[in-house]
Amino acid sequence: MHVPDGFIDAPTSAVTGVIAASALAVSLRGARRELDEKTAPLAGLVAAFIFAVQMLNFPVAAGTSGHLLGGALAAILVGPYTGVLCVSVVLLMQGVLFADGGLTALGVNITDMALVTTVVSYAVFRGLLAVLPRGRRSVTAASFVAALVSVPAAACAFTLIYAVGGTTDVSIGKVATAMIGVHVLIGIGEAVITALTVGAVIAVRPDLVHGARGLRQRLRLRVDGELVDAPAVPVSPAAAPTSRRKVWVTGLVASLVLAGFVSFYASASPDGLEKVAHDKGIDTRAKEHASAGSPLADYGVKDVSDARLSGGLAGVIGVGVTVVAGSAVFWAVRRRRGTDVSPVSHGL
């Protein structure tokens, strides 16, 4: 659903740019409360993983494909504020380095793909957890539904933005019907990927999943006819960091394999927005990307003739750049949180 330059007029793009900037400012402040020594490294990895999986277009209908948006996955794993930042980092890397998603449309894409998907999915996720039994299966099930809903929600948001500032005279009803219809199907793929990933992380380190916090109930024992909390079991100081490193390394290796190898077998069909834009004539107003001359444009390395090698190298570079950029942002936010905790802030 990467919107290129030219689909949305300049005034509307400017307004969405303001909305996106405001959302990022709020998210930077909110992420200080979400990020700690365990989740800061994970957040950079989540951004890289989303970048990698977005390269894996899967077929959803005749001549149409879809790919992960990632808002639900990021929000559930590292928190909604950090999730907005994760997807925004991915969109920035894709726009600047890979000519994917217009630069003047960056505000549109952040608003649609980062803000809307994260807010909608996390609201649905929390609503479901409030009524489902407390447990890991409930987190996985709620992740599935939240991700499923987030994709057509983003399609609705794009339709609304297009209704305000679209540059072609295409019926809004036709755009809405086509966009929502195909993105409901894409949402199924999003839901499967999100639920599998969240379930995999919960299986090995449930404490690293933001959406699973607070679900563990303290064991209670009956003593002299009364229920009392059982004493907490101490955790080895060396065990947790080692396990976190294993999770991080495993996630990074998986991202590199997906982007560097598996992506070659992704569907070559246009994604949902590209297909709708072509069928409805919206793409007639698309402009050449400002980064079209990038050595990594269109997810290939310039001057590398072998398609498999070119795409694989581009994917590996993209994962590397995204994990470095994302980790730098989240460590900076984490350090800022530390400086905010001062004697003055505690009233001492």
mmCIF file of C-alpha atoms in Angstrom:
data_model
loop_
_atom_site.group_PDB
_atom_site.id
_atom_site.type_symbol
_atom_site.label_atom_id
_atom_site.label_comp_id
_atom_site.label_asym_id
_atom_site.label_seq_id
_atom_site.Cartn_x
_atom_site.Cartn_y
_atom_site.Cartn_z
ATOM 1 C CA MET A 1 0.000 0.000 0.000
ATOM 2 C CA HIS A 2 2.959 2.303 -0.605
ATOM 3 C CA VAL A 3 1.441 5.428 -2.161
ATOM 4 C CA PRO A 4 3.665 6.946 -4.889
ATOM 5 C CA ASP A 5 4.086 10.623 -5.677
ATOM 6 C CA GLY A 6 1.272 12.087 -7.738
ATOM 7 C CA PHE A 7 -1.692 10.106 -6.393
ATOM 8 C CA ILE A 8 -2.511 12.741 -3.755
ATOM 9 C CA ASP A 9 -2.378 16.500 -4.330
ATOM 10 C CA ALA A 10 0.132 18.764 -2.588
ATOM 11 C CA PRO A 11 -2.189 20.377 0.015
ATOM 12 C CA THR A 12 -3.501 17.022 1.216
ATOM 13 C CA SER A 13 0.017 15.574 1.255
ATOM 14 C CA ALA A 14 1.116 18.526 3.378
ATOM 15 C CA VAL A 15 -1.727 17.982 5.853
ATOM 16 C CA THR A 16 -0.930 14.285 6.178
ATOM 17 C CA GLY A 17 2.696 15.290 6.637
ATOM 18 C CA VAL A 18 1.683 17.393 9.639
ATOM 19 C CA ILE A 19 -0.422 14.527 11.000
ATOM 20 C CA ALA A 20 2.479 12.118 10.539
ATOM 21 C CA ALA A 21 4.969 14.481 12.182
ATOM 22 C CA SER A 22 2.632 14.983 15.132
ATOM 23 C CA ALA A 23 2.140 11.225 15.467
ATOM 24 C CA LEU A 24 5.896 10.678 15.438
ATOM 25 C CA ALA A 25 6.415 13.357 18.101
ATOM 26 C CA VAL A 26 3.799 11.768 20.343
ATOM 27 C CA SER A 27 5.229 8.324 19.652
ATOM 28 C CA LEU A 28 8.737 9.412 20.584
ATOM 29 C CA ARG A 29 7.467 10.540 23.978
ATOM 30 C CA GLY A 30 5.298 7.459 24.444
ATOM 31 C CA ALA A 31 8.095 5.100 23.423
ATOM 32 C CA ARG A 32 10.174 6.309 26.376
ATOM 33 C CA ARG A 33 7.688 4.545 28.656
ATOM 34 C CA GLU A 34 7.605 1.387 26.528
ATOM 35 C CA LEU A 35 11.291 0.853 25.864
ATOM 36 C CA ASP A 36 13.578 -0.684 28.464
ATOM 37 C CA GLU A 37 16.820 -2.624 28.379
ATOM 38 C CA LYS A 38 14.982 -5.682 27.025
ATOM 39 C CA THR A 39 12.752 -4.128 24.389
ATOM 40 C CA ALA A 40 15.052 -1.464 22.914
ATOM 41 C CA PRO A 41 17.159 -4.027 20.990
ATOM 42 C CA LEU A 42 14.015 -5.941 20.026
ATOM 43 C CA ALA A 43 12.416 -2.814 18.513
ATOM 44 C CA GLY A 44 15.236 -2.382 16.000
ATOM 45 C CA LEU A 45 14.931 -6.048 15.095
ATOM 46 C CA VAL A 46 11.160 -5.726 14.637
ATOM 47 C CA ALA A 47 11.711 -2.907 12.130
ATOM 48 C CA ALA A 48 14.200 -5.028 10.183
ATOM 49 C CA PHE A 49 11.883 -8.038 10.264
ATOM 50 C CA ILE A 50 8.985 -5.971 8.914
ATOM 51 C CA PHE A 51 11.223 -4.698 6.117
ATOM 52 C CA ALA A 52 12.207 -8.266 5.226
ATOM 53 C CA VAL A 53 8.675 -9.680 5.285
ATOM 54 C CA GLN A 54 7.343 -6.776 3.225
ATOM 55 C CA MET A 55 9.528 -8.084 0.396
ATOM 56 C CA LEU A 56 7.527 -11.332 0.388
ATOM 57 C CA ASN A 57 4.487 -10.556 -1.722
ATOM 58 C CA PHE A 58 1.946 -13.390 -1.575
ATOM 59 C CA PRO A 59 -0.821 -13.997 -4.144
ATOM 60 C CA VAL A 60 -4.328 -13.118 -2.962
ATOM 61 C CA ALA A 61 -6.387 -13.075 -6.168
ATOM 62 C CA ALA A 62 -5.953 -13.365 -9.914
ATOM 63 C CA GLY A 63 -3.156 -10.992 -10.848
ATOM 64 C CA THR A 64 -2.955 -9.402 -7.392
ATOM 65 C CA SER A 65 -0.588 -9.850 -4.463
ATOM 66 C CA GLY A 66 -0.246 -8.508 -0.960
ATOM 67 C CA HIS A 67 2.422 -8.076 1.668
ATOM 68 C CA LEU A 68 2.688 -7.437 5.390
ATOM 69 C CA LEU A 69 1.986 -3.895 6.590
ATOM 70 C CA GLY A 70 3.377 -4.647 10.042
ATOM 71 C CA GLY A 71 1.531 -2.174 12.265
ATOM 72 C CA ALA A 72 -0.245 -4.850 14.299
ATOM 73 C CA LEU A 73 2.882 -6.976 14.633
ATOM 74 C CA ALA A 74 4.990 -4.053 15.845
ATOM 75 C CA ALA A 75 2.363 -2.739 18.263
ATOM 76 C CA ILE A 76 1.842 -6.125 19.912
ATOM 77 C CA LEU A 77 5.535 -6.989 20.170
ATOM 78 C CA VAL A 78 6.989 -3.669 21.324
ATOM 79 C CA GLY A 79 4.029 -1.380 22.092
ATOM 80 C CA PRO A 80 1.852 0.978 20.033
ATOM 81 C CA TYR A 81 4.057 4.070 20.318
ATOM 82 C CA THR A 82 7.216 2.148 19.470
ATOM 83 C CA GLY A 83 5.254 0.322 16.779
ATOM 84 C CA VAL A 84 4.489 3.573 14.966
ATOM 85 C CA LEU A 85 8.204 4.382 15.014
ATOM 86 C CA CYS A 86 9.146 0.892 13.756
ATOM 87 C CA VAL A 87 6.919 1.064 10.692
ATOM 88 C CA SER A 88 7.932 4.690 10.049
ATOM 89 C CA VAL A 89 11.618 3.729 10.013
ATOM 90 C CA VAL A 90 10.828 1.008 7.470
ATOM 91 C CA LEU A 91 8.861 3.417 5.273
ATOM 92 C CA LEU A 92 11.662 5.979 5.395
ATOM 93 C CA MET A 93 14.296 3.410 4.389
ATOM 94 C CA GLN A 94 12.089 2.119 1.581
ATOM 95 C CA GLY A 95 11.333 5.581 0.244
ATOM 96 C CA VAL A 96 14.865 6.972 0.352
ATOM 97 C CA LEU A 97 16.916 3.919 -0.630
ATOM 98 C CA PHE A 98 14.574 1.695 -2.636
ATOM 99 C CA ALA A 99 12.262 4.224 -4.364
ATOM 100 C CA ASP A 100 9.267 2.460 -2.827
ATOM 101 C CA GLY A 101 6.597 4.938 -1.743
ATOM 102 C CA GLY A 102 6.829 8.572 -2.808
ATOM 103 C CA LEU A 103 8.862 11.063 -0.805
ATOM 104 C CA THR A 104 6.216 13.764 -1.081
ATOM 105 C CA ALA A 105 3.734 11.040 -0.110
ATOM 106 C CA LEU A 106 5.739 10.012 2.956
ATOM 107 C CA GLY A 107 3.228 11.718 5.233
ATOM 108 C CA VAL A 108 0.412 9.825 3.530
ATOM 109 C CA ASN A 109 2.218 6.513 3.932
ATOM 110 C CA ILE A 110 3.156 7.062 7.580
ATOM 111 C CA THR A 111 -0.387 8.160 8.409
ATOM 112 C CA ASP A 112 -1.911 5.221 6.578
ATOM 113 C CA MET A 113 0.530 2.355 7.088
ATOM 114 C CA ALA A 114 2.102 3.261 10.447
ATOM 115 C CA LEU A 115 -0.453 5.304 12.382
ATOM 116 C CA VAL A 116 -3.805 3.837 11.294
ATOM 117 C CA THR A 117 -2.727 0.194 11.338
ATOM 118 C CA THR A 118 -1.072 0.521 14.743
ATOM 119 C CA VAL A 119 -3.879 2.420 16.458
ATOM 120 C CA VAL A 120 -6.684 0.271 15.037
ATOM 121 C CA SER A 121 -4.945 -3.048 15.616
ATOM 122 C CA TYR A 122 -3.862 -2.267 19.166
ATOM 123 C CA ALA A 123 -7.337 -1.046 20.119
ATOM 124 C CA VAL A 124 -8.855 -4.275 18.749
ATOM 125 C CA PHE A 125 -6.143 -6.337 20.429
ATOM 126 C CA ARG A 126 -6.708 -4.781 23.847
ATOM 127 C CA GLY A 127 -10.470 -5.005 23.484
ATOM 128 C CA LEU A 128 -10.253 -8.728 22.775
ATOM 129 C CA LEU A 129 -7.867 -9.399 25.655
ATOM 130 C CA ALA A 130 -10.344 -7.740 27.995
ATOM 131 C CA VAL A 131 -12.949 -10.437 27.269
ATOM 132 C CA LEU A 132 -10.813 -13.483 26.433
ATOM 133 C CA PRO A 133 -9.354 -15.846 29.068
ATOM 134 C CA ARG A 134 -5.943 -14.764 30.296
ATOM 135 C CA GLY A 135 -3.279 -16.768 28.538
ATOM 136 C CA ARG A 136 -0.836 -17.045 25.654
ATOM 137 C CA ARG A 137 -3.387 -18.520 23.279
ATOM 138 C CA SER A 138 -5.599 -15.500 23.808
ATOM 139 C CA VAL A 139 -2.709 -13.193 22.889
ATOM 140 C CA THR A 140 -2.096 -15.132 19.684
ATOM 141 C CA ALA A 141 -5.789 -15.221 18.779
ATOM 142 C CA ALA A 142 -6.213 -11.513 19.502
ATOM 143 C CA SER A 143 -3.124 -10.824 17.373
ATOM 144 C CA PHE A 144 -4.723 -12.631 14.447
ATOM 145 C CA VAL A 145 -7.962 -10.651 14.611
ATOM 146 C CA ALA A 146 -6.229 -7.324 15.239
ATOM 147 C CA ALA A 147 -3.966 -7.774 12.218
ATOM 148 C CA LEU A 148 -6.880 -8.914 10.076
ATOM 149 C CA VAL A 149 -8.848 -5.745 10.867
ATOM 150 C CA SER A 150 -5.890 -3.379 10.489
ATOM 151 C CA VAL A 151 -5.405 -3.927 6.744
ATOM 152 C CA PRO A 152 -8.906 -3.008 5.491
ATOM 153 C CA ALA A 153 -8.794 -0.141 8.016
ATOM 154 C CA ALA A 154 -5.709 1.168 6.193
ATOM 155 C CA ALA A 155 -7.537 0.706 2.878
ATOM 156 C CA CYS A 156 -10.422 2.797 4.243
ATOM 157 C CA ALA A 157 -7.959 5.462 5.378
ATOM 158 C CA PHE A 158 -6.388 5.638 1.921
ATOM 159 C CA THR A 159 -9.837 5.928 0.342
ATOM 160 C CA LEU A 160 -10.664 8.826 2.671
ATOM 161 C CA ILE A 161 -7.390 10.569 1.861
ATOM 162 C CA TYR A 162 -8.019 10.007 -1.838
ATOM 163 C CA ALA A 163 -11.540 11.394 -1.517
ATOM 164 C CA VAL A 164 -10.053 14.608 -0.096
ATOM 165 C CA GLY A 165 -7.008 15.004 -2.324
ATOM 166 C CA GLY A 166 -7.057 12.472 -5.158
ATOM 167 C CA THR A 167 -5.636 13.749 -8.433
ATOM 168 C CA THR A 168 -7.916 11.795 -10.779
ATOM 169 C CA ASP A 169 -11.666 11.846 -11.306
ATOM 170 C CA VAL A 170 -12.346 8.274 -10.289
ATOM 171 C CA SER A 171 -15.530 7.521 -8.374
ATOM 172 C CA ILE A 172 -14.801 7.235 -4.662
ATOM 173 C CA GLY A 173 -17.310 4.409 -4.438
ATOM 174 C CA LYS A 174 -15.359 2.394 -6.999
ATOM 175 C CA VAL A 175 -12.072 3.094 -5.237
ATOM 176 C CA ALA A 176 -13.505 2.107 -1.846
ATOM 177 C CA THR A 177 -15.072 -1.105 -3.138
ATOM 178 C CA ALA A 178 -11.909 -2.208 -4.923
ATOM 179 C CA MET A 179 -9.513 -1.208 -2.138
ATOM 180 C CA ILE A 180 -11.456 -2.701 0.753
ATOM 181 C CA GLY A 181 -12.341 -5.868 -1.159
ATOM 182 C CA VAL A 182 -8.775 -6.819 -2.061
ATOM 183 C CA HIS A 183 -7.330 -5.712 1.266
ATOM 184 C CA VAL A 184 -9.695 -7.920 3.225
ATOM 185 C CA LEU A 185 -7.965 -10.811 1.461
ATOM 186 C CA ILE A 186 -4.542 -9.324 2.122
ATOM 187 C CA GLY A 187 -5.564 -8.947 5.755
ATOM 188 C CA ILE A 188 -5.831 -12.733 6.049
ATOM 189 C CA GLY A 189 -2.174 -13.065 5.084
ATOM 190 C CA GLU A 190 -1.266 -10.261 7.487
ATOM 191 C CA ALA A 191 -3.157 -12.028 10.271
ATOM 192 C CA VAL A 192 -1.433 -15.364 9.674
ATOM 193 C CA ILE A 193 2.062 -13.825 9.620
ATOM 194 C CA THR A 194 1.370 -11.724 12.709
ATOM 195 C CA ALA A 195 -0.123 -14.560 14.748
ATOM 196 C CA LEU A 196 2.683 -16.970 13.831
ATOM 197 C CA THR A 197 5.380 -14.440 14.716
ATOM 198 C CA VAL A 198 3.788 -13.352 17.993
ATOM 199 C CA GLY A 199 3.156 -16.988 18.915
ATOM 200 C CA ALA A 200 6.786 -17.902 18.185
ATOM 201 C CA VAL A 201 8.154 -15.131 20.405
ATOM 202 C CA ILE A 202 5.682 -15.924 23.208
ATOM 203 C CA ALA A 203 6.777 -19.562 23.097
ATOM 204 C CA VAL A 204 10.385 -18.699 23.958
ATOM 205 C CA ARG A 205 10.244 -15.334 25.765
ATOM 206 C CA PRO A 206 6.722 -14.172 26.661
ATOM 207 C CA ASP A 207 8.186 -11.364 28.766
ATOM 208 C CA LEU A 208 9.483 -9.737 25.560
ATOM 209 C CA VAL A 209 5.986 -9.387 24.081
ATOM 210 C CA HIS A 210 4.505 -6.036 25.088
ATOM 211 C CA GLY A 211 0.961 -7.215 24.495
ATOM 212 C CA ALA A 212 1.431 -10.192 26.833
ATOM 213 C CA ARG A 213 2.528 -8.150 29.832
ATOM 214 C CA GLY A 214 0.276 -8.395 32.833
ATOM 215 C CA LEU A 215 -1.226 -11.706 31.743
ATOM 216 C CA ARG A 216 0.804 -13.849 34.092
ATOM 217 C CA GLN A 217 -1.098 -14.354 37.308
ATOM 218 C CA ARG A 218 0.788 -14.814 40.550
ATOM 219 C CA LEU A 219 0.540 -18.332 41.951
ATOM 220 C CA ARG A 220 -1.583 -18.395 45.088
ATOM 221 C CA LEU A 221 -1.324 -20.998 47.853
ATOM 222 C CA ARG A 222 -3.839 -21.893 50.567
ATOM 223 C CA VAL A 223 -2.237 -21.483 53.988
ATOM 224 C CA ASP A 224 -4.324 -22.054 57.104
ATOM 225 C CA GLY A 225 -7.471 -21.763 55.038
ATOM 226 C CA GLU A 226 -6.452 -18.471 53.383
ATOM 227 C CA LEU A 227 -5.095 -17.779 49.896
ATOM 228 C CA VAL A 228 -1.722 -16.035 49.886
ATOM 229 C CA ASP A 229 0.672 -15.101 47.048
ATOM 230 C CA ALA A 230 3.427 -17.605 46.495
ATOM 231 C CA PRO A 231 6.959 -16.168 46.665
ATOM 232 C CA ALA A 232 8.418 -15.114 43.329
ATOM 233 C CA VAL A 233 10.920 -17.521 41.821
ATOM 234 C CA PRO A 234 14.281 -15.764 41.368
ATOM 235 C CA VAL A 235 15.613 -15.607 37.832
ATOM 236 C CA SER A 236 19.297 -16.143 37.103
ATOM 237 C CA PRO A 237 20.880 -12.786 36.119
ATOM 238 C CA ALA A 238 22.869 -14.459 33.343
ATOM 239 C CA ALA A 239 20.014 -16.435 31.855
ATOM 240 C CA ALA A 240 17.796 -13.607 30.597
ATOM 241 C CA PRO A 241 20.443 -11.622 28.657
ATOM 242 C CA THR A 242 21.708 -14.797 26.988
ATOM 243 C CA SER A 243 18.200 -15.730 25.965
ATOM 244 C CA ARG A 244 17.548 -12.224 24.648
ATOM 245 C CA ARG A 245 20.674 -12.419 22.538
ATOM 246 C CA LYS A 246 19.526 -15.740 21.102
ATOM 247 C CA VAL A 247 16.132 -14.260 20.232
ATOM 248 C CA TRP A 248 17.785 -11.236 18.620
ATOM 249 C CA VAL A 249 20.304 -13.288 16.621
ATOM 250 C CA THR A 250 17.634 -15.767 15.527
ATOM 251 C CA GLY A 251 15.352 -12.930 14.419
ATOM 252 C CA LEU A 252 18.134 -11.192 12.519
ATOM 253 C CA VAL A 253 19.189 -14.374 10.740
ATOM 254 C CA ALA A 254 15.565 -15.077 9.821
ATOM 255 C CA SER A 255 15.197 -11.547 8.439
ATOM 256 C CA LEU A 256 18.352 -11.880 6.355
ATOM 257 C CA VAL A 257 17.246 -15.241 4.951
ATOM 258 C CA LEU A 258 13.768 -13.936 4.116
ATOM 259 C CA ALA A 259 15.032 -10.790 2.420
ATOM 260 C CA GLY A 260 18.141 -12.266 0.858
ATOM 261 C CA PHE A 261 16.822 -15.593 -0.393
ATOM 262 C CA VAL A 262 13.100 -16.250 0.060
ATOM 263 C CA SER A 263 12.149 -12.893 -1.469
ATOM 264 C CA PHE A 264 13.278 -14.157 -4.881
ATOM 265 C CA TYR A 265 10.265 -16.475 -4.867
ATOM 266 C CA ALA A 266 7.747 -13.774 -3.905
ATOM 267 C CA SER A 267 4.795 -13.072 -6.185
ATOM 268 C CA ALA A 268 5.606 -10.705 -9.040
ATOM 269 C CA SER A 269 1.975 -9.586 -9.358
ATOM 270 C CA PRO A 270 1.165 -5.966 -8.425
ATOM 271 C CA ASP A 271 0.058 -5.430 -4.837
ATOM 272 C CA GLY A 272 -3.431 -4.333 -3.854
ATOM 273 C CA LEU A 273 -2.976 -0.592 -4.338
ATOM 274 C CA GLU A 274 -0.985 -0.994 -7.559
ATOM 275 C CA LYS A 275 -3.668 -3.246 -9.009
ATOM 276 C CA VAL A 276 -6.532 -0.926 -8.064
ATOM 277 C CA ALA A 277 -4.618 2.118 -9.291
ATOM 278 C CA HIS A 278 -3.967 0.472 -12.650
ATOM 279 C CA ASP A 279 -7.502 -0.851 -13.096
ATOM 280 C CA LYS A 280 -9.125 2.474 -12.169
ATOM 281 C CA GLY A 281 -6.661 4.735 -13.981
ATOM 282 C CA ILE A 282 -5.305 6.349 -10.822
ATOM 283 C CA ASP A 283 -1.728 5.551 -11.787
ATOM 284 C CA THR A 284 -1.907 7.856 -14.803
ATOM 285 C CA ARG A 285 -0.948 10.705 -12.444
ATOM 286 C CA ALA A 286 1.954 8.913 -10.812
ATOM 287 C CA LYS A 287 5.262 10.795 -10.930
ATOM 288 C CA GLU A 288 8.776 9.449 -11.236
ATOM 289 C CA HIS A 289 10.266 8.769 -7.844
ATOM 290 C CA ALA A 290 12.877 11.241 -6.604
ATOM 291 C CA SER A 291 15.094 8.289 -5.660
ATOM 292 C CA ALA A 292 14.648 6.467 -8.967
ATOM 293 C CA GLY A 293 18.398 6.795 -9.557
ATOM 294 C CA SER A 294 19.286 5.124 -6.247
ATOM 295 C CA PRO A 295 21.672 2.184 -6.614
ATOM 296 C CA LEU A 296 19.081 0.122 -4.714
ATOM 297 C CA ALA A 297 15.957 1.328 -6.551
ATOM 298 C CA ASP A 298 13.261 -1.315 -7.090
ATOM 299 C CA TYR A 299 15.001 -3.664 -4.639
ATOM 300 C CA GLY A 300 17.942 -4.481 -6.844
ATOM 301 C CA VAL A 301 21.615 -3.555 -6.780
ATOM 302 C CA LYS A 302 22.685 -1.391 -9.696
ATOM 303 C CA ASP A 303 25.109 -3.009 -12.170
ATOM 304 C CA VAL A 304 24.497 -6.516 -10.783
ATOM 305 C CA SER A 305 23.036 -8.361 -13.773
ATOM 306 C CA ASP A 306 21.985 -11.576 -12.048
ATOM 307 C CA ALA A 307 18.417 -10.979 -10.815
ATOM 308 C CA ARG A 308 18.631 -13.437 -7.925
ATOM 309 C CA LEU A 309 21.911 -12.004 -6.662
ATOM 310 C CA SER A 310 20.818 -8.393 -7.201
ATOM 311 C CA GLY A 311 17.562 -8.791 -5.286
ATOM 312 C CA GLY A 312 19.189 -10.834 -2.534
ATOM 313 C CA LEU A 313 21.948 -8.286 -1.979
ATOM 314 C CA ALA A 314 19.414 -5.462 -1.912
ATOM 315 C CA GLY A 315 17.349 -7.323 0.670
ATOM 316 C CA VAL A 316 20.354 -8.014 2.889
ATOM 317 C CA ILE A 317 21.482 -4.387 2.647
ATOM 318 C CA GLY A 318 17.971 -3.218 3.454
ATOM 319 C CA VAL A 319 17.741 -5.409 6.547
ATOM 320 C CA GLY A 320 21.172 -4.231 7.703
ATOM 321 C CA VAL A 321 20.444 -0.542 7.199
ATOM 322 C CA THR A 322 17.022 -0.819 8.827
ATOM 323 C CA VAL A 323 18.233 -2.664 11.905
ATOM 324 C CA VAL A 324 21.064 -0.151 12.379
ATOM 325 C CA ALA A 325 18.842 2.892 11.842
ATOM 326 C CA GLY A 326 16.040 1.478 13.975
ATOM 327 C CA SER A 327 18.350 0.423 16.790
ATOM 328 C CA ALA A 328 19.982 3.860 16.817
ATOM 329 C CA VAL A 329 16.591 5.564 17.122
ATOM 330 C CA PHE A 330 15.353 3.286 19.884
ATOM 331 C CA TRP A 331 18.557 3.387 21.882
ATOM 332 C CA ALA A 332 18.465 7.188 21.688
ATOM 333 C CA VAL A 333 14.866 7.169 22.932
ATOM 334 C CA ARG A 334 15.833 4.734 25.681
ATOM 335 C CA ARG A 335 18.731 6.931 26.796
ATOM 336 C CA ARG A 336 16.463 9.975 26.772
ATOM 337 C CA ARG A 337 14.163 8.129 29.143
ATOM 338 C CA GLY A 338 17.123 7.618 31.443
ATOM 339 C CA THR A 339 18.000 11.317 31.479
ATOM 340 C CA ASP A 340 14.377 12.164 32.255
ATOM 341 C CA VAL A 341 14.589 10.151 35.488
ATOM 342 C CA SER A 342 16.291 12.715 37.692
ATOM 343 C CA PRO A 343 16.133 13.719 41.388
ATOM 344 C CA VAL A 344 13.969 16.684 40.383
ATOM 345 C CA SER A 345 11.448 14.459 38.588
ATOM 346 C CA HIS A 346 11.171 12.382 41.763
ATOM 347 C CA GLY A 347 10.692 15.424 43.929
ATOM 348 C CA LEU A 348 13.945 14.891 45.837
#
